[in-house]
Coordinates of C-alpha atoms in Angstrom, one line a residue:
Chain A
X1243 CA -162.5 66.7 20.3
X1244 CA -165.3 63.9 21.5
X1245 CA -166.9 62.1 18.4
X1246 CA -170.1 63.1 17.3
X1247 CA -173.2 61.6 18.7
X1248 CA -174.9 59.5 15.0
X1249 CA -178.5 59.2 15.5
X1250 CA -179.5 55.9 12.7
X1251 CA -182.6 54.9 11.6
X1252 CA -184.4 53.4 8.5
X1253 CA -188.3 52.2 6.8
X1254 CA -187.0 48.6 6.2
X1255 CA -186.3 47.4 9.5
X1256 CA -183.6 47.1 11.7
X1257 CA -182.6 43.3 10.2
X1258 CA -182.2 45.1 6.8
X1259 CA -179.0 44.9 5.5
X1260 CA -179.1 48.6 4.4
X1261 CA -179.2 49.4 8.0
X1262 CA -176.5 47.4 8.7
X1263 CA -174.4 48.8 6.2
X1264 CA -175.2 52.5 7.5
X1265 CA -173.9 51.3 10.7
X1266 CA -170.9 50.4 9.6
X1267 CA -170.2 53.3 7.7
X1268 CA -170.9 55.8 10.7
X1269 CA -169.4 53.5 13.1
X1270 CA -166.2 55.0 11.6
X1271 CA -167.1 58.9 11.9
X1272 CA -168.5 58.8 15.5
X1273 CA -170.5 57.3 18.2
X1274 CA -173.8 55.4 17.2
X1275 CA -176.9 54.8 18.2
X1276 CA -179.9 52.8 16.6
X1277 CA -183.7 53.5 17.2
X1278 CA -185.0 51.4 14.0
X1279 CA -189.0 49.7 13.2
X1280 CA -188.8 46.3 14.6
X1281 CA -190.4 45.1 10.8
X1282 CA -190.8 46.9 7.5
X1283 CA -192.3 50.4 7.6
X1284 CA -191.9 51.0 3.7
X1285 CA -194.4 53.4 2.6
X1286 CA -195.2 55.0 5.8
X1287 CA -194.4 58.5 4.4
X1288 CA -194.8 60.5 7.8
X1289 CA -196.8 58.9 9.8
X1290 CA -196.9 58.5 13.5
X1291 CA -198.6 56.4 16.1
X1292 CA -201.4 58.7 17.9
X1293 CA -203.8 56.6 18.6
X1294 CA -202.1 53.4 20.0
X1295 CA -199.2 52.2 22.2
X1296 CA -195.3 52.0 21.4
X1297 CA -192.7 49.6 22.2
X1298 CA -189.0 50.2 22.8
X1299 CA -187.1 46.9 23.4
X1300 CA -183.1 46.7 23.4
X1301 CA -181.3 45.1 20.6
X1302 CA -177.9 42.9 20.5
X1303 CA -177.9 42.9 17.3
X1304 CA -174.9 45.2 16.3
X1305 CA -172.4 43.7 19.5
X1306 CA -171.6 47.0 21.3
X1307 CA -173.4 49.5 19.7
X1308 CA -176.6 50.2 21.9
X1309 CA -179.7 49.7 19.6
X1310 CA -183.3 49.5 20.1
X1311 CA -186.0 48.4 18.0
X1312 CA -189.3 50.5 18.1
X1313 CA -193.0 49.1 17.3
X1314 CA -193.6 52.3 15.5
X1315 CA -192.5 54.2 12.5
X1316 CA -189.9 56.0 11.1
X1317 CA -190.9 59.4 12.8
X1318 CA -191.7 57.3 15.6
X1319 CA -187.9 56.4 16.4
X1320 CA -186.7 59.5 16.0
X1321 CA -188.8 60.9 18.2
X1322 CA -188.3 57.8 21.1
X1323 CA -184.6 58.2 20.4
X1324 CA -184.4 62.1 21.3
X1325 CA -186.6 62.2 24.3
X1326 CA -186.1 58.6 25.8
X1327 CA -183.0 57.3 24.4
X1328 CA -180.9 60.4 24.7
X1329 CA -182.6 62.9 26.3
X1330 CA -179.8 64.0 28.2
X1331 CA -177.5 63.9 25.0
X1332 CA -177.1 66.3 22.0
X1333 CA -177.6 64.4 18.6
X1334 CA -175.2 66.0 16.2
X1335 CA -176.5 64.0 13.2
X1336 CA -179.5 61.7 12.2
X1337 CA -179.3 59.4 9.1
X1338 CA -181.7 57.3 7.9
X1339 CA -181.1 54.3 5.4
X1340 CA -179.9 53.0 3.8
X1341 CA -183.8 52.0 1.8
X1342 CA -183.5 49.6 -0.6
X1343 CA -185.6 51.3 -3.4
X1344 CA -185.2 54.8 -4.9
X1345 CA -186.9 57.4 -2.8
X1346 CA -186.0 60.4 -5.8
X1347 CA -188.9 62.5 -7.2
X1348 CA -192.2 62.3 -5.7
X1349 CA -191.1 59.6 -3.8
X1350 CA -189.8 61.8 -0.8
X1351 CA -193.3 62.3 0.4
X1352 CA -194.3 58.3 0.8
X1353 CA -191.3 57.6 2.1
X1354 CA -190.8 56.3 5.8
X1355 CA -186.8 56.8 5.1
X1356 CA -187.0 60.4 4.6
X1357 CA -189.8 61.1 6.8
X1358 CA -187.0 60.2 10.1
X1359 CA -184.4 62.4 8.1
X1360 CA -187.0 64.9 7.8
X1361 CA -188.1 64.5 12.1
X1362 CA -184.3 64.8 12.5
X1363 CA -184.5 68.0 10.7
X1364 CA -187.8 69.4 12.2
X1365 CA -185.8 68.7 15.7
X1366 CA -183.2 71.3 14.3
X1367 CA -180.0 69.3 13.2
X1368 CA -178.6 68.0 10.5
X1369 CA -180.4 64.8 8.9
X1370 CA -179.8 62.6 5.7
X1371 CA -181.6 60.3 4.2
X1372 CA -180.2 57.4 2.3
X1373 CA -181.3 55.3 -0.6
X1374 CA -180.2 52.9 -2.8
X1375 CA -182.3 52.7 -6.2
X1376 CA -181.9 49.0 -6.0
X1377 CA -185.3 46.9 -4.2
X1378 CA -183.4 43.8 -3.9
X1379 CA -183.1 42.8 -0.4
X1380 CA -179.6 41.2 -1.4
X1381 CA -178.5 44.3 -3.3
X1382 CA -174.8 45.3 -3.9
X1383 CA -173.9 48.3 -1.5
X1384 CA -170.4 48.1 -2.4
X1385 CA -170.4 51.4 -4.3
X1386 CA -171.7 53.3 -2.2
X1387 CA -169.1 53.2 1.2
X1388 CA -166.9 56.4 -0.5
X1389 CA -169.9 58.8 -1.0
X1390 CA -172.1 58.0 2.3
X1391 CA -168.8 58.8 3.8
X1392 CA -168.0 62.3 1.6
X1393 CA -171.4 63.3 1.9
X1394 CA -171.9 62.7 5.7
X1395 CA -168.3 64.5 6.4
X1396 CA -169.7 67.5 4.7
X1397 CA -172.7 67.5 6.6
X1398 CA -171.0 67.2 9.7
X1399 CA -168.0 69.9 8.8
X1400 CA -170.5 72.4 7.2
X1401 CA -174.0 71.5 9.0
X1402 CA -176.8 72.1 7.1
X1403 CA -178.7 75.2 6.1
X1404 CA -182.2 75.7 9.0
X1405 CA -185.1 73.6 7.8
X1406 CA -183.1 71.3 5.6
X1407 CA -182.9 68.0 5.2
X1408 CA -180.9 65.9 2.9
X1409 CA -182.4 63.4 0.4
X1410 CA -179.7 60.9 -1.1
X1411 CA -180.1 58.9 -3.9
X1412 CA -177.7 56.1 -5.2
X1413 CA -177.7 54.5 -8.5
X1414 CA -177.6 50.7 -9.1
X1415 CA -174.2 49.0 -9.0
X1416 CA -173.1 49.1 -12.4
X1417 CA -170.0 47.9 -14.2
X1418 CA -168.8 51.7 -14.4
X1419 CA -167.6 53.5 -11.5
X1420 CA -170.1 56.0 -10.1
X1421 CA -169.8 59.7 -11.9
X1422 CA -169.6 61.8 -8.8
X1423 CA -172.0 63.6 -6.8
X1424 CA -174.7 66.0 -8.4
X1425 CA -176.8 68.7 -6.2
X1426 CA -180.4 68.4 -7.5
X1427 CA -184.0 69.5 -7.1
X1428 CA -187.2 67.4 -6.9
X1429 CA -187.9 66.0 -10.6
X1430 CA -191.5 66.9 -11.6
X1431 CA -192.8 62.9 -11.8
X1432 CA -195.1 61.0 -10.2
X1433 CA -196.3 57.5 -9.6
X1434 CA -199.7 56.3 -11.6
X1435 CA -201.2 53.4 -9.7
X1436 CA -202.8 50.6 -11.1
X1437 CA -204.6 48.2 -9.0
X1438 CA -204.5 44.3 -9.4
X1439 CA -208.3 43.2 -8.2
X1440 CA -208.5 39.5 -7.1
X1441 CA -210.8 37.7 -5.8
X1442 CA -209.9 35.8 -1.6
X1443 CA -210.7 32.7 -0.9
X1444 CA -214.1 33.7 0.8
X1445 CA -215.9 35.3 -2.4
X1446 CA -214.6 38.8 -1.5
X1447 CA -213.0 41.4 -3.7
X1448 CA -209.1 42.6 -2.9
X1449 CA -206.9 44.9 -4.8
X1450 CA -202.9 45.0 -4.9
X1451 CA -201.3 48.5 -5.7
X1452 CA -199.2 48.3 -8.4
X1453 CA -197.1 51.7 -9.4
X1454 CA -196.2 53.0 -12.4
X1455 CA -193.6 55.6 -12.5
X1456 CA -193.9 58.6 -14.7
X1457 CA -191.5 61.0 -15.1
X1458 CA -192.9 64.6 -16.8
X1459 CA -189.4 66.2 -16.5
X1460 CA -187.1 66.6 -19.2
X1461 CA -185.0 68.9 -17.1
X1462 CA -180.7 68.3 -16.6
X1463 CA -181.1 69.6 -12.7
X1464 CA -183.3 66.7 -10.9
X1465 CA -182.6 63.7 -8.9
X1466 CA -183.8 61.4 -11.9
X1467 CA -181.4 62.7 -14.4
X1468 CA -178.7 62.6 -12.5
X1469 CA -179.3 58.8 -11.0
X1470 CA -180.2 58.0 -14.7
X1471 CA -176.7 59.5 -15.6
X1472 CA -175.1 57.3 -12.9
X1473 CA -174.3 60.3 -10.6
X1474 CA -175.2 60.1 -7.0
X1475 CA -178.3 62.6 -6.7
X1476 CA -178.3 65.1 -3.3
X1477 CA -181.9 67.1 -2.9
X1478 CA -181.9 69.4 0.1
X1479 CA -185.6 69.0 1.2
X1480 CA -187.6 71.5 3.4
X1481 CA -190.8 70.6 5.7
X1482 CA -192.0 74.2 5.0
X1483 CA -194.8 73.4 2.2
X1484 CA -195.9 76.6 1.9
X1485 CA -195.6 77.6 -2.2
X1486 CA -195.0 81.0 -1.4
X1487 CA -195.7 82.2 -5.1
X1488 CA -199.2 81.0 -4.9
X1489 CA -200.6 83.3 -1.9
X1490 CA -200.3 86.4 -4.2
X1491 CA -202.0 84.8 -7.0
X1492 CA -205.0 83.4 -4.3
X1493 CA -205.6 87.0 -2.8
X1494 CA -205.7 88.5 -6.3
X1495 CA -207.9 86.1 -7.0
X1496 CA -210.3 85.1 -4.6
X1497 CA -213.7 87.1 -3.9
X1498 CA -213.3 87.1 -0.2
Chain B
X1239 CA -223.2 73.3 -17.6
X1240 CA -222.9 69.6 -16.2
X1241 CA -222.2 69.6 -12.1
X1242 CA -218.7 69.4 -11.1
X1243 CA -217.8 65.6 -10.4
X1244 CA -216.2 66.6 -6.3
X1245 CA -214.4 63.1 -5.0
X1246 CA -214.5 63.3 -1.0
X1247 CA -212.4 61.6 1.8
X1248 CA -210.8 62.3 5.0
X1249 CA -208.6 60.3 8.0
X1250 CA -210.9 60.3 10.9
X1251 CA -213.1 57.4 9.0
X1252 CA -216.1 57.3 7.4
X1253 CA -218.4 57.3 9.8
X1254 CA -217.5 60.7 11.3
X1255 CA -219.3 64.0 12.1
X1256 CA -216.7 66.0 10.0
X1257 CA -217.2 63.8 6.7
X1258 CA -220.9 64.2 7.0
X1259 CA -221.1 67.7 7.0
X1260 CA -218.2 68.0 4.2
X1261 CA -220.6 65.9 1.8
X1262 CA -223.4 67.7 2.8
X1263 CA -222.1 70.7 1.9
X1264 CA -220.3 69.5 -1.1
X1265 CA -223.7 68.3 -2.1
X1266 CA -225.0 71.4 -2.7
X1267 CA -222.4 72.2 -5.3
X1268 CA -221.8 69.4 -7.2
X1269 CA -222.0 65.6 -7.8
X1270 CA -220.4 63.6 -4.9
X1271 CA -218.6 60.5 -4.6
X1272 CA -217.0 59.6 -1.6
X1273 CA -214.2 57.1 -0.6
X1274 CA -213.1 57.5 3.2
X1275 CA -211.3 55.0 5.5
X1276 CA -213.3 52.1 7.0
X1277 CA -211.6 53.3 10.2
X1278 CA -209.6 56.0 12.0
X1279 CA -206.5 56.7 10.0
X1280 CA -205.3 60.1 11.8
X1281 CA -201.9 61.1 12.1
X1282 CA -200.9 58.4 8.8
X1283 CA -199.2 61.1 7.0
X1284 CA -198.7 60.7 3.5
X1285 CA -198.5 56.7 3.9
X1286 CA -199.4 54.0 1.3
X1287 CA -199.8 50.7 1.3
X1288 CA -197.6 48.8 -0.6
X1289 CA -196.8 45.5 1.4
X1290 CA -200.5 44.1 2.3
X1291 CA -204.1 44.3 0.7
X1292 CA -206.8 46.9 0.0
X1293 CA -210.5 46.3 0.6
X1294 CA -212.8 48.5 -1.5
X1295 CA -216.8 48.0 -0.1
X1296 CA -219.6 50.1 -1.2
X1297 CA -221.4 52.1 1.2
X1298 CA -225.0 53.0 2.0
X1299 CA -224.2 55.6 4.9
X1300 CA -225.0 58.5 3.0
X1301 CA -228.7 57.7 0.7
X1302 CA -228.3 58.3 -2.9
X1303 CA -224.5 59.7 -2.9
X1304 CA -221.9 56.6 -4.6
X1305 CA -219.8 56.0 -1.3
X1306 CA -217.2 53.2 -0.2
X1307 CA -215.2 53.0 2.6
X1308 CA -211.8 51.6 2.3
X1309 CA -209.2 49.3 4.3
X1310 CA -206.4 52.0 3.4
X1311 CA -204.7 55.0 4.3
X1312 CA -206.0 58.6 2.7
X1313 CA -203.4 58.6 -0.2
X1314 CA -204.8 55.2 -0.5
X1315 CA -208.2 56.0 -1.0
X1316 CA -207.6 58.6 -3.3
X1317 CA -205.5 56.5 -5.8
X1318 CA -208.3 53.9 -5.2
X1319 CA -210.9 56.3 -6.5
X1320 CA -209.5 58.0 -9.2
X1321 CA -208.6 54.3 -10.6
X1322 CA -211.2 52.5 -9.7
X1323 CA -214.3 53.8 -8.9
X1324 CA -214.0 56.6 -10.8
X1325 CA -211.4 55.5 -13.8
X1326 CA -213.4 56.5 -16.9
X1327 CA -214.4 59.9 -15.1
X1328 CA -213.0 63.7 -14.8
X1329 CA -212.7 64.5 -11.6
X1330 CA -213.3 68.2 -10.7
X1331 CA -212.2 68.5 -7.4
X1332 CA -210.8 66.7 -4.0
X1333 CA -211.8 67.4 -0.6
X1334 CA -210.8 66.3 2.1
X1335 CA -212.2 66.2 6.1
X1336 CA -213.4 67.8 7.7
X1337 CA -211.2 66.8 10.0
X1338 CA -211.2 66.7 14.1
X1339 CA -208.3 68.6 15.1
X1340 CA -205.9 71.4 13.4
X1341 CA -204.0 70.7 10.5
X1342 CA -202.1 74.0 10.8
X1343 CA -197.8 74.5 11.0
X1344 CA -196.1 71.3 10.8
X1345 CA -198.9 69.6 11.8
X1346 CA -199.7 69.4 7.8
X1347 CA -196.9 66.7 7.2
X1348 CA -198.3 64.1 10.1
X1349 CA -202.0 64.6 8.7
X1350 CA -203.8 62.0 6.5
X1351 CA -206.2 64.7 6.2
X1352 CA -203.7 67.1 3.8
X1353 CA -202.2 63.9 2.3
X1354 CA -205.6 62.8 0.4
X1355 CA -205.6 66.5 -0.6
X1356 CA -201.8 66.9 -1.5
X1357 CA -202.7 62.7 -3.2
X1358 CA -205.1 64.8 -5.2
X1359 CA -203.2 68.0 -6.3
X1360 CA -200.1 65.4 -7.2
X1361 CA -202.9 63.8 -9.7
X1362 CA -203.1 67.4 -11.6
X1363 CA -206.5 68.6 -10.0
X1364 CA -207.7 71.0 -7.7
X1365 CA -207.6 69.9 -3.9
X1366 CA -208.6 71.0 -0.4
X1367 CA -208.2 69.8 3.0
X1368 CA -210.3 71.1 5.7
X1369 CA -209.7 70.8 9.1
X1370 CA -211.5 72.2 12.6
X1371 CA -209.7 73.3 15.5
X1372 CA -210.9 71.1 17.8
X1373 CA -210.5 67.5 18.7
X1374 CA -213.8 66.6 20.0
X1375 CA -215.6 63.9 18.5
X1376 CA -219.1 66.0 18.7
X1377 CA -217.2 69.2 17.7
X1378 CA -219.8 71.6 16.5
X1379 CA -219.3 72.4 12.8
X1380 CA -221.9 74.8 12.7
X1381 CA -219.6 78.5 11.8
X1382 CA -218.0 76.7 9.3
X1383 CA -220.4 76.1 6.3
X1384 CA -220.3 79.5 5.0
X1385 CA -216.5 79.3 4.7
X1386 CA -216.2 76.3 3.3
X1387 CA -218.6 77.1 0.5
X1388 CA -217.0 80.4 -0.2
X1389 CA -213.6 79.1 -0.4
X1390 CA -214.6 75.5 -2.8
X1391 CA -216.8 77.9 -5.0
X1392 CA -213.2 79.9 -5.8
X1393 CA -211.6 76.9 -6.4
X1394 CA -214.2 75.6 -8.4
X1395 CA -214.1 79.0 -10.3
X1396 CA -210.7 79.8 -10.5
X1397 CA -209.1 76.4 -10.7
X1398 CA -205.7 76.1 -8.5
X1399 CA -201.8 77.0 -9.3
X1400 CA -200.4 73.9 -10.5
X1401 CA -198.3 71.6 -8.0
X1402 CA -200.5 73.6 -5.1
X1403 CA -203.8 72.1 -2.1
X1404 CA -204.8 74.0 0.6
X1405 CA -205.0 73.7 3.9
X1406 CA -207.6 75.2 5.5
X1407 CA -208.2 75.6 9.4
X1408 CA -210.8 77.2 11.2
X1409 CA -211.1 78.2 14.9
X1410 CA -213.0 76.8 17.1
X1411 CA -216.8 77.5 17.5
X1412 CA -216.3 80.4 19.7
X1413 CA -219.1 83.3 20.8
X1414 CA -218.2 86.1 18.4
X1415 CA -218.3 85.3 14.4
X1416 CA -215.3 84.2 12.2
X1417 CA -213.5 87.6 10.9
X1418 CA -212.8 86.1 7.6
X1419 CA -210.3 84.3 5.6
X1420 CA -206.6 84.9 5.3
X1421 CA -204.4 83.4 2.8
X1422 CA -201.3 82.2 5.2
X1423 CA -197.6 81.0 5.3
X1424 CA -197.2 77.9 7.7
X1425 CA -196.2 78.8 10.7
X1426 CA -193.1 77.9 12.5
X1427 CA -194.0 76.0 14.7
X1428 CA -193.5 71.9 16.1
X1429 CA -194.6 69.2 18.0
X1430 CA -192.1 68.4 21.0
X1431 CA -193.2 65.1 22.3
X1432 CA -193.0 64.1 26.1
X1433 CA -193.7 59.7 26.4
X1434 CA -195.6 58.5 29.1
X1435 CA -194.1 54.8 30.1
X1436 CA -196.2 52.8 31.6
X1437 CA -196.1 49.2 32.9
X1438 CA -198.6 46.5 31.0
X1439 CA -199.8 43.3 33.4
X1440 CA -197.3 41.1 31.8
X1441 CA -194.5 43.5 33.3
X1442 CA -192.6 45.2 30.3
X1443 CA -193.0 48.6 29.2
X1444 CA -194.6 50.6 27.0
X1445 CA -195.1 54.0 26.0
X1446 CA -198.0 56.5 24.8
X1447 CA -196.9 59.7 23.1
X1448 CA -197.9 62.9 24.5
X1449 CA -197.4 66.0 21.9
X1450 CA -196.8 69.4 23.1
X1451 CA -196.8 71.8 20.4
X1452 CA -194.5 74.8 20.6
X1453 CA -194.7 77.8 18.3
X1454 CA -191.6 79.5 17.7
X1455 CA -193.6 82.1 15.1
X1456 CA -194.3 85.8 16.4
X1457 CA -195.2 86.9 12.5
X1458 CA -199.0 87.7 11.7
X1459 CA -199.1 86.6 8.2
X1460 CA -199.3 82.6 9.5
X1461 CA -202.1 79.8 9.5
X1462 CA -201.3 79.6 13.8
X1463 CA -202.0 83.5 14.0
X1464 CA -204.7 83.3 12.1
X1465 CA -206.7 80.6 13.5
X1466 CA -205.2 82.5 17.2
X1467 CA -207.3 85.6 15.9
X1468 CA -210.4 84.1 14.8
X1469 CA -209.7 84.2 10.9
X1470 CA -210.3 80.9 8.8
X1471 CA -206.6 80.1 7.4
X1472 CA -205.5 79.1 3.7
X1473 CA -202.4 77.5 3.2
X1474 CA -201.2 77.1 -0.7
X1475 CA -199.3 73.5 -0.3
X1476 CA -196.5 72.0 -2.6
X1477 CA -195.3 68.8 -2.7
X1478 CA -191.9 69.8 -4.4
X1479 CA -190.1 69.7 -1.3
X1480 CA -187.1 71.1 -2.8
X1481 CA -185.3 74.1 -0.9
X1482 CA -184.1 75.9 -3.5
X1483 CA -182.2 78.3 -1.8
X1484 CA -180.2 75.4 -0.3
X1485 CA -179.0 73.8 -4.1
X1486 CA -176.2 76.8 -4.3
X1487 CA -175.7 76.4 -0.5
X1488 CA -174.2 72.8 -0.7
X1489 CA -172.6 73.4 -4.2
X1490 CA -169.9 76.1 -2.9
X1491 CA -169.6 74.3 0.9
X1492 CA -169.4 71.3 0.2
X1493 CA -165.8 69.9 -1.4
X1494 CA -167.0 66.9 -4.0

């Protein structure tokens, strides 16, 4: 049986270390291929360049493993990687990661490390996303080789259900060996900005964001509990936003 | 009974047509404030900034009404409003647009349009992006007034279902009259990009992305249909991404 083809990509460049790490990890399950920003694309959530030019320039970086880094975002490489990179090839998995930050709760929607899982899975195959709840940019991987490796088996043995893409969270490296794996929804939480004003050299007013994390939920079932517990948090994730419930309750309601 | 406080933005930049008309309309209904981008900020997504500066510069462009224009993304301007320029204020509502160019399908996760919307509903209030099929700068706006006042004075009236923004689209200005308003699913539907490379006078590549969008949907109770027939279309939005139906999916697949 030929290996299967491992699309990687990441928000935090592709000199990150998280990257690295992801590399190394999938280097041992099939054949790689990198399409990752060429700086730090944190934030992006799912943006794409529409009105300006992209780059694609080969990278050395990981000795034989053919790489490129892309001028654009997340979504970006993952759409340069199908239809330039291996347009004649069949991707059988994208991952993305692995961030160096949480991307649980509310999160998911600002983050450029889901939003290539998420392309992956708008493309129609299985995608992960994965995130270490750890900014550092020296942070400890080490605990996370067994379960990027579980999880990503799984995905590949079982696939993943249509219009479904997979949002990992890890704890921080701890003393205490990680719990196990929990399959979570979304926690209901969100972040409440506040904005550092300052004033430039020149006389002129600036603001840094500064977020605030606030979690409403007081539920056992969400990403936040279980990284909070020191389990590793899966959330499937779909790009269907329709709330379903709601159009009943707007055509009851609506005088139109 | 005081005037609802309505907080306006959009990603084609303050200075566009489709803003323009939004607060003029919005106008009639309420007290506006408006903070927009201080540029074109299309296809951003739900993208932050979190690694540079924000600019925050009052605005005369539109007489009497409190505007500034901002150096930031949508989500950006709407966390810079409801912390800034509006902190000790209630707002009653967010709109968002009216944007050049459909929102509808999938196109909903690329557009800074529906994030400032989805930035709002995530904040607790009500929140509507509009957007006009049609990508033309001088895009005439002139069917849509009626619709957009209809469907702000529900929302205004009936408040939203928490978690939920909509996404409205309307057709293009076409001979015949809009048929009305239909509450909608998202269609299934994608973007399948095709990249135009293309030499630059110093001799290395570059590439332009070219989207094709391919709808996969034959139902009639989606936002492509809809706009297809002449209807206005309202998508109810969440940003719980979570697919639920997946949770008990992975749990008996997967071997953990």
């Amino acid at each position: 049986m030929s290996k299967p083809l491992i699309l990687v990509s990441n928000d935090d460049g592709i000199t990150s270390s998280g990257i690295r790490k992801l590399i190394e990890l999938m280097s041992t399950l099939g054949e790689v291929v990198v399409v990752a920003p060429d700086k730090p694309q944190s934030g992006m959530g799912h943006a794409i360049t529409v009105g300006d030019t992209l780059r694609l320039v080969k990278s050395d970086l990981f000795g034989d493993i053919l790489a490129y880094e892309c001028s654009g975002t997340p979504a970006d490489c993952i759409k340069l990687a199908k239809r330039e990179v291996l347009k004649d090839r069949k991707v059988d998995l994208v991952v993305s990661g692995i961030n160096h930050g949480s991307n649980t709760s509310i999160s998911v929607l600002y983050s450029g490390t889901m939003s290539a899982a998420i392309e992956g899975a708008i493309e129609g195959g299985p995608a992960i996303g994965f995130s270490l709840c750890d900014f550092s940019a020296d942070a400890d991987f080490s605990h996370v080789d067994e379960y990027v490796l579980k999880i990503t088996r799984n995905v590949l043995e079982h696939g993943l259900p249509t219009g479904i893409a997979l949002n990992v969270n890890f704890p921080p490296k701890q003393n205490e060996n990680l719990k196990g794996i929990k399959i979570c929804r979304q926690a209901n939480a969100r972040w409440e900005e506040e904005f550092d004003k300052r004033i430039d050299p020149h006389g002129r007013n600036y603001y840094w964001m500064v977020g605030n994390f606030i979690n409403h939920d007081k539920g056992e079932d969400n990403d936040e509990w279980a990284i909070s517990d020191n389990y590793v948090s899966v959330v499937p994730c779909q790009f269907d936003l329709t709330g379903y419930h709601a159009i009943a309750t707007l055509n009851e309601q609506w005088d139109i």
